mmCIF file of C-alpha atoms in Angstrom:
data_model
loop_
_atom_site.group_PDB
_atom_site.id
_atom_site.type_symbol
_atom_site.label_atom_id
_atom_site.label_comp_id
_atom_site.label_asym_id
_atom_site.label_seq_id
_atom_site.Cartn_x
_atom_site.Cartn_y
_atom_site.Cartn_z
ATOM 1 C CA UNK A 1 -30.493 17.344 16.498
ATOM 2 C CA UNK A 2 -31.481 14.472 14.123
ATOM 3 C CA UNK A 3 -27.993 14.816 12.739
ATOM 4 C CA UNK A 4 -26.391 13.236 15.988
ATOM 5 C CA UNK A 5 -27.990 10.222 15.829
ATOM 6 C CA UNK A 6 -28.987 7.702 13.284
ATOM 7 C CA UNK A 7 -31.294 5.067 13.045
ATOM 8 C CA UNK A 8 -29.676 1.487 11.955
ATOM 9 C CA UNK A 9 -31.447 1.575 8.378
ATOM 10 C CA UNK A 10 -31.004 5.414 8.271
ATOM 11 C CA UNK A 11 -26.571 4.329 8.865
ATOM 12 C CA UNK A 12 -27.027 1.262 6.332
ATOM 13 C CA UNK A 13 -28.468 3.577 3.279
ATOM 14 C CA UNK A 14 -25.793 6.265 4.235
ATOM 15 C CA UNK A 15 -23.270 3.387 3.863
ATOM 16 C CA UNK A 16 -24.555 2.421 0.977
ATOM 17 C CA UNK A 17 -24.396 5.204 -0.536
ATOM 18 C CA UNK A 18 -21.131 6.228 0.933
ATOM 19 C CA UNK A 19 -20.026 3.361 -1.781
ATOM 20 C CA UNK A 20 -21.056 4.415 -4.831
ATOM 21 C CA UNK A 21 -19.702 7.158 -4.731
ATOM 22 C CA UNK A 22 -16.513 5.919 -4.280
ATOM 23 C CA UNK A 23 -17.170 4.030 -6.600
ATOM 24 C CA UNK A 24 -18.303 6.323 -8.710
ATOM 25 C CA UNK A 25 -14.829 7.764 -10.301
ATOM 26 C CA UNK A 26 -13.546 4.316 -10.807
ATOM 27 C CA UNK A 27 -16.895 3.511 -13.311
ATOM 28 C CA UNK A 28 -16.495 6.641 -14.975
ATOM 29 C CA UNK A 29 -12.877 6.357 -15.479
ATOM 30 C CA UNK A 30 -13.766 2.309 -17.267
ATOM 31 C CA UNK A 31 -16.146 4.206 -19.170
ATOM 32 C CA UNK A 32 -13.922 6.576 -20.243
ATOM 33 C CA UNK A 33 -11.325 3.732 -21.655
ATOM 34 C CA UNK A 34 -14.126 1.999 -23.696
ATOM 35 C CA UNK A 35 -15.485 5.243 -24.916
ATOM 36 C CA UNK A 36 -11.845 6.535 -25.597
ATOM 37 C CA UNK A 37 -12.317 9.352 -23.707
ATOM 38 C CA UNK A 38 -8.839 9.307 -22.022
ATOM 39 C CA UNK A 39 -6.917 12.408 -24.016
ATOM 40 C CA UNK A 40 -3.699 11.939 -25.597
ATOM 41 C CA UNK A 41 -2.134 10.341 -23.062
ATOM 42 C CA UNK A 42 -4.208 7.487 -21.871
ATOM 43 C CA UNK A 43 -1.640 6.681 -18.791
ATOM 44 C CA UNK A 44 -1.407 10.011 -17.886
ATOM 45 C CA UNK A 45 -4.854 11.141 -16.949
ATOM 46 C CA UNK A 46 -5.484 7.606 -15.311
ATOM 47 C CA UNK A 47 -2.598 8.097 -13.077
ATOM 48 C CA UNK A 48 -3.583 11.566 -12.435
ATOM 49 C CA UNK A 49 -7.063 10.557 -12.055
ATOM 50 C CA UNK A 50 -6.304 7.875 -9.389
ATOM 51 C CA UNK A 51 -3.433 9.870 -7.507
ATOM 52 C CA UNK A 52 -6.007 12.967 -7.189
ATOM 53 C CA UNK A 53 -8.801 10.740 -5.653
ATOM 54 C CA UNK A 54 -6.602 9.413 -3.421
ATOM 55 C CA UNK A 55 -5.813 12.385 -2.133
ATOM 56 C CA UNK A 56 -9.425 13.546 -1.980
ATOM 57 C CA UNK A 57 -10.458 10.557 -0.012
ATOM 58 C CA UNK A 58 -7.615 10.346 2.450
ATOM 59 C CA UNK A 59 -8.057 14.035 3.138
ATOM 60 C CA UNK A 60 -12.034 13.085 3.905
ATOM 61 C CA UNK A 61 -10.808 10.074 6.241
ATOM 62 C CA UNK A 62 -8.457 12.494 8.307
ATOM 63 C CA UNK A 63 -11.588 14.932 8.200
ATOM 64 C CA UNK A 64 -14.015 12.792 9.444
ATOM 65 C CA UNK A 65 -12.988 12.924 13.565
ATOM 66 C CA UNK A 66 -12.508 16.122 13.517
ATOM 67 C CA UNK A 67 -16.186 17.190 11.655
ATOM 68 C CA UNK A 68 -17.098 14.340 14.421
ATOM 69 C CA UNK A 69 -15.746 16.676 17.412
ATOM 70 C CA UNK A 70 -16.706 19.969 15.985
ATOM 71 C CA UNK A 71 -20.483 18.761 15.003
ATOM 72 C CA UNK A 72 -21.299 16.070 17.611
ATOM 73 C CA UNK A 73 -22.011 13.469 14.451
ATOM 74 C CA UNK A 74 -21.386 10.545 16.276
ATOM 75 C CA UNK A 75 -21.823 8.361 13.706
ATOM 76 C CA UNK A 76 -19.858 9.708 11.203
ATOM 77 C CA UNK A 77 -16.778 7.615 12.771
ATOM 78 C CA UNK A 78 -18.944 4.901 11.070
ATOM 79 C CA UNK A 79 -17.839 5.579 7.501
ATOM 80 C CA UNK A 80 -14.472 6.299 8.096
ATOM 81 C CA UNK A 81 -13.283 2.672 7.271
ATOM 82 C CA UNK A 82 -15.023 2.210 3.783
ATOM 83 C CA UNK A 83 -13.594 6.001 2.889
ATOM 84 C CA UNK A 84 -9.775 4.858 3.873
ATOM 85 C CA UNK A 85 -10.392 1.309 1.991
ATOM 86 C CA UNK A 86 -11.403 3.214 -0.963
ATOM 87 C CA UNK A 87 -8.536 5.809 -0.459
ATOM 88 C CA UNK A 88 -6.515 2.240 -0.770
ATOM 89 C CA UNK A 89 -8.011 1.237 -3.687
ATOM 90 C CA UNK A 90 -7.092 3.952 -5.393
ATOM 91 C CA UNK A 91 -4.064 4.053 -4.288
ATOM 92 C CA UNK A 92 -3.571 0.816 -5.428
ATOM 93 C CA UNK A 93 -4.916 0.972 -9.363
ATOM 94 C CA UNK A 94 -2.305 4.199 -9.209
ATOM 95 C CA UNK A 95 0.201 1.916 -8.097
ATOM 96 C CA UNK A 96 -0.367 -0.912 -10.861
ATOM 97 C CA UNK A 97 -0.170 2.029 -13.534
ATOM 98 C CA UNK A 98 3.039 3.185 -12.457
ATOM 99 C CA UNK A 99 4.261 -0.429 -12.127
ATOM 100 C CA UNK A 100 2.225 -1.884 -15.358
ATOM 101 C CA UNK A 101 2.469 0.946 -17.975
ATOM 102 C CA UNK A 102 5.522 2.893 -16.913
ATOM 103 C CA UNK A 103 7.741 -0.843 -16.433
ATOM 104 C CA UNK A 104 5.639 -3.835 -17.546
ATOM 105 C CA UNK A 105 5.696 -5.122 -14.129
ATOM 106 C CA UNK A 106 9.255 -5.294 -14.161
ATOM 107 C CA UNK A 107 10.211 -4.998 -10.258
ATOM 108 C CA UNK A 108 13.975 -4.481 -10.582
ATOM 109 C CA UNK A 109 12.950 -1.435 -12.957
ATOM 110 C CA UNK A 110 10.255 0.021 -11.036
ATOM 111 C CA UNK A 111 12.566 -0.157 -7.423
ATOM 112 C CA UNK A 112 15.808 1.608 -9.417
ATOM 113 C CA UNK A 113 13.143 5.108 -10.571
ATOM 114 C CA UNK A 114 11.652 4.657 -6.847
ATOM 115 C CA UNK A 115 15.319 5.361 -5.445
ATOM 116 C CA UNK A 116 16.371 7.775 -8.186
ATOM 117 C CA UNK A 117 13.374 9.823 -8.302
ATOM 118 C CA UNK A 118 12.797 11.580 -5.126
ATOM 119 C CA UNK A 119 9.190 12.484 -6.056
ATOM 120 C CA UNK A 120 8.364 8.691 -6.538
ATOM 121 C CA UNK A 121 10.286 7.455 -3.303
ATOM 122 C CA UNK A 122 7.610 9.281 -1.237
ATOM 123 C CA UNK A 123 4.630 7.915 -3.168
ATOM 124 C CA UNK A 124 5.968 4.525 -3.190
ATOM 125 C CA UNK A 125 6.611 4.831 1.105
ATOM 126 C CA UNK A 126 3.203 6.243 1.137
ATOM 127 C CA UNK A 127 1.619 3.445 -0.399
ATOM 128 C CA UNK A 128 3.538 0.695 1.342
ATOM 129 C CA UNK A 129 2.705 2.168 4.933
ATOM 130 C CA UNK A 130 -1.153 2.253 4.071
ATOM 131 C CA UNK A 131 -0.954 -1.521 2.975
ATOM 132 C CA UNK A 132 -0.916 -2.572 6.632
ATOM 133 C CA UNK A 133 -3.981 -0.119 7.510
ATOM 134 C CA UNK A 134 -5.470 -2.216 4.678
ATOM 135 C CA UNK A 135 -4.611 -4.986 6.053
ATOM 136 C CA UNK A 136 -6.390 -4.449 8.924
ATOM 137 C CA UNK A 137 -9.150 -2.438 8.648
ATOM 138 C CA UNK A 138 -11.318 -5.625 9.354
ATOM 139 C CA UNK A 139 -13.355 -5.659 13.402
ATOM 140 C CA UNK A 140 -11.197 -9.011 13.751
ATOM 141 C CA UNK A 141 -7.715 -7.675 13.257
ATOM 142 C CA UNK A 142 -8.907 -4.959 15.861
ATOM 143 C CA UNK A 143 -9.516 -8.251 17.769
ATOM 144 C CA UNK A 144 -6.713 -9.493 17.013
ATOM 145 C CA UNK A 145 -3.935 -6.579 17.350
ATOM 146 C CA UNK A 146 -6.240 -4.931 20.286
ATOM 147 C CA UNK A 147 -7.264 -1.917 21.211
ATOM 148 C CA UNK A 148 -4.360 0.666 21.817
ATOM 149 C CA UNK A 149 -2.121 -1.673 19.135
ATOM 150 C CA UNK A 150 -4.299 -0.698 16.825
ATOM 151 C CA UNK A 151 -4.940 2.853 17.179
ATOM 152 C CA UNK A 152 -1.296 3.432 17.194
ATOM 153 C CA UNK A 153 -0.579 1.039 13.456
ATOM 154 C CA UNK A 154 -3.492 3.679 12.706
ATOM 155 C CA UNK A 155 -1.934 6.720 13.544
ATOM 156 C CA UNK A 156 0.370 5.904 10.420
ATOM 157 C CA UNK A 157 -2.279 8.080 8.707
ATOM 158 C CA UNK A 158 -0.800 11.448 9.951
ATOM 159 C CA UNK A 159 2.150 10.168 8.193
ATOM 160 C CA UNK A 160 1.153 8.868 4.876
ATOM 161 C CA UNK A 161 -1.671 11.694 4.207
ATOM 162 C CA UNK A 162 1.422 14.351 4.310
ATOM 163 C CA UNK A 163 3.427 11.892 2.013
ATOM 164 C CA UNK A 164 1.257 11.708 -0.305
ATOM 165 C CA UNK A 165 1.389 15.224 0.011
ATOM 166 C CA UNK A 166 4.599 15.784 -0.700
ATOM 167 C CA UNK A 167 4.733 13.392 -3.654
ATOM 168 C CA UNK A 168 1.816 15.496 -5.839
ATOM 169 C CA UNK A 169 3.713 18.685 -4.590
ATOM 170 C CA UNK A 170 7.066 17.379 -6.525
ATOM 171 C CA UNK A 171 5.626 16.293 -9.164
ATOM 172 C CA UNK A 172 3.424 18.935 -9.985
ATOM 173 C CA UNK A 173 6.420 21.515 -9.323
ATOM 174 C CA UNK A 174 7.949 20.143 -12.248
ATOM 175 C CA UNK A 175 5.455 21.717 -14.148
ATOM 176 C CA UNK A 176 5.644 24.683 -12.365
ATOM 177 C CA UNK A 177 1.873 24.400 -11.483
ATOM 178 C CA UNK A 178 1.267 24.306 -7.795
ATOM 179 C CA UNK A 179 -2.260 25.510 -6.632
ATOM 180 C CA UNK A 180 -3.605 22.469 -6.573
ATOM 181 C CA UNK A 181 -0.301 20.849 -4.001
ATOM 182 C CA UNK A 182 -0.647 23.807 -1.880
ATOM 183 C CA UNK A 183 -4.535 23.602 -1.253
ATOM 184 C CA UNK A 184 -3.760 20.217 -0.079
ATOM 185 C CA UNK A 185 -1.246 21.161 1.895
ATOM 186 C CA UNK A 186 -3.246 23.656 3.775
ATOM 187 C CA UNK A 187 -5.819 21.748 4.187
ATOM 188 C CA UNK A 188 -3.640 18.726 5.682
ATOM 189 C CA UNK A 189 -2.141 21.463 7.686
ATOM 190 C CA UNK A 190 -5.392 22.505 9.336
ATOM 191 C CA UNK A 191 -6.752 19.155 10.176
ATOM 192 C CA UNK A 192 -3.412 17.964 11.430
ATOM 193 C CA UNK A 193 -3.231 21.363 13.154
ATOM 194 C CA UNK A 194 -6.713 21.071 14.980
ATOM 195 C CA UNK A 195 -5.919 17.222 16.342
ATOM 196 C CA UNK A 196 -2.375 18.894 17.948
ATOM 197 C CA UNK A 197 -4.048 21.216 19.374
ATOM 198 C CA UNK A 198 -7.095 19.438 20.969
ATOM 199 C CA UNK A 199 -4.333 16.465 22.182
ATOM 200 C CA UNK A 200 -2.347 19.860 24.418
ATOM 201 C CA UNK A 201 -5.690 20.425 25.533
ATOM 202 C CA UNK A 202 -6.677 17.200 26.611
ATOM 203 C CA UNK A 203 -3.261 16.923 28.608
#
């Protein structure tokens, strides 16, 4: 019963803890760079690490509403914005790594690669779709857009996460390593299926 409602102080501590946890992978990555622990292929390590954490956080963002409904912990919804912004932070690092190390900030060459390779195409599409969600994450933007339009815009997450999983799947398929992508696909399928089931029951 205690978990169903938290005081302002408890919520503040919880958000602080979530912030530290969200920042931890980045701190660890920076430490690995400065201690030369990125392995034989540093670019691949950074790309994989930032991409993995993007997917972890996107799935966590998608899981917050189902978890709230199943547990009655309504305070969970207050953690969704920070989780989503950390997902955008890591996907921005992921994209920057791709643009910087793979293309030396040559935007024209980057776009040629995006068009040429389907797994990059879907990954880039997911990144672009995440930008308006991050930009409109503030309370001021919610007021400016209006609640309904804001909600419709943020339903893009239901497209973005599957695109992210597909990007990961195609990348791993080239290496015949589909175990982890399959786990992500099942998890996302369950989370989206739960939403669809609840929506049907409410109509």
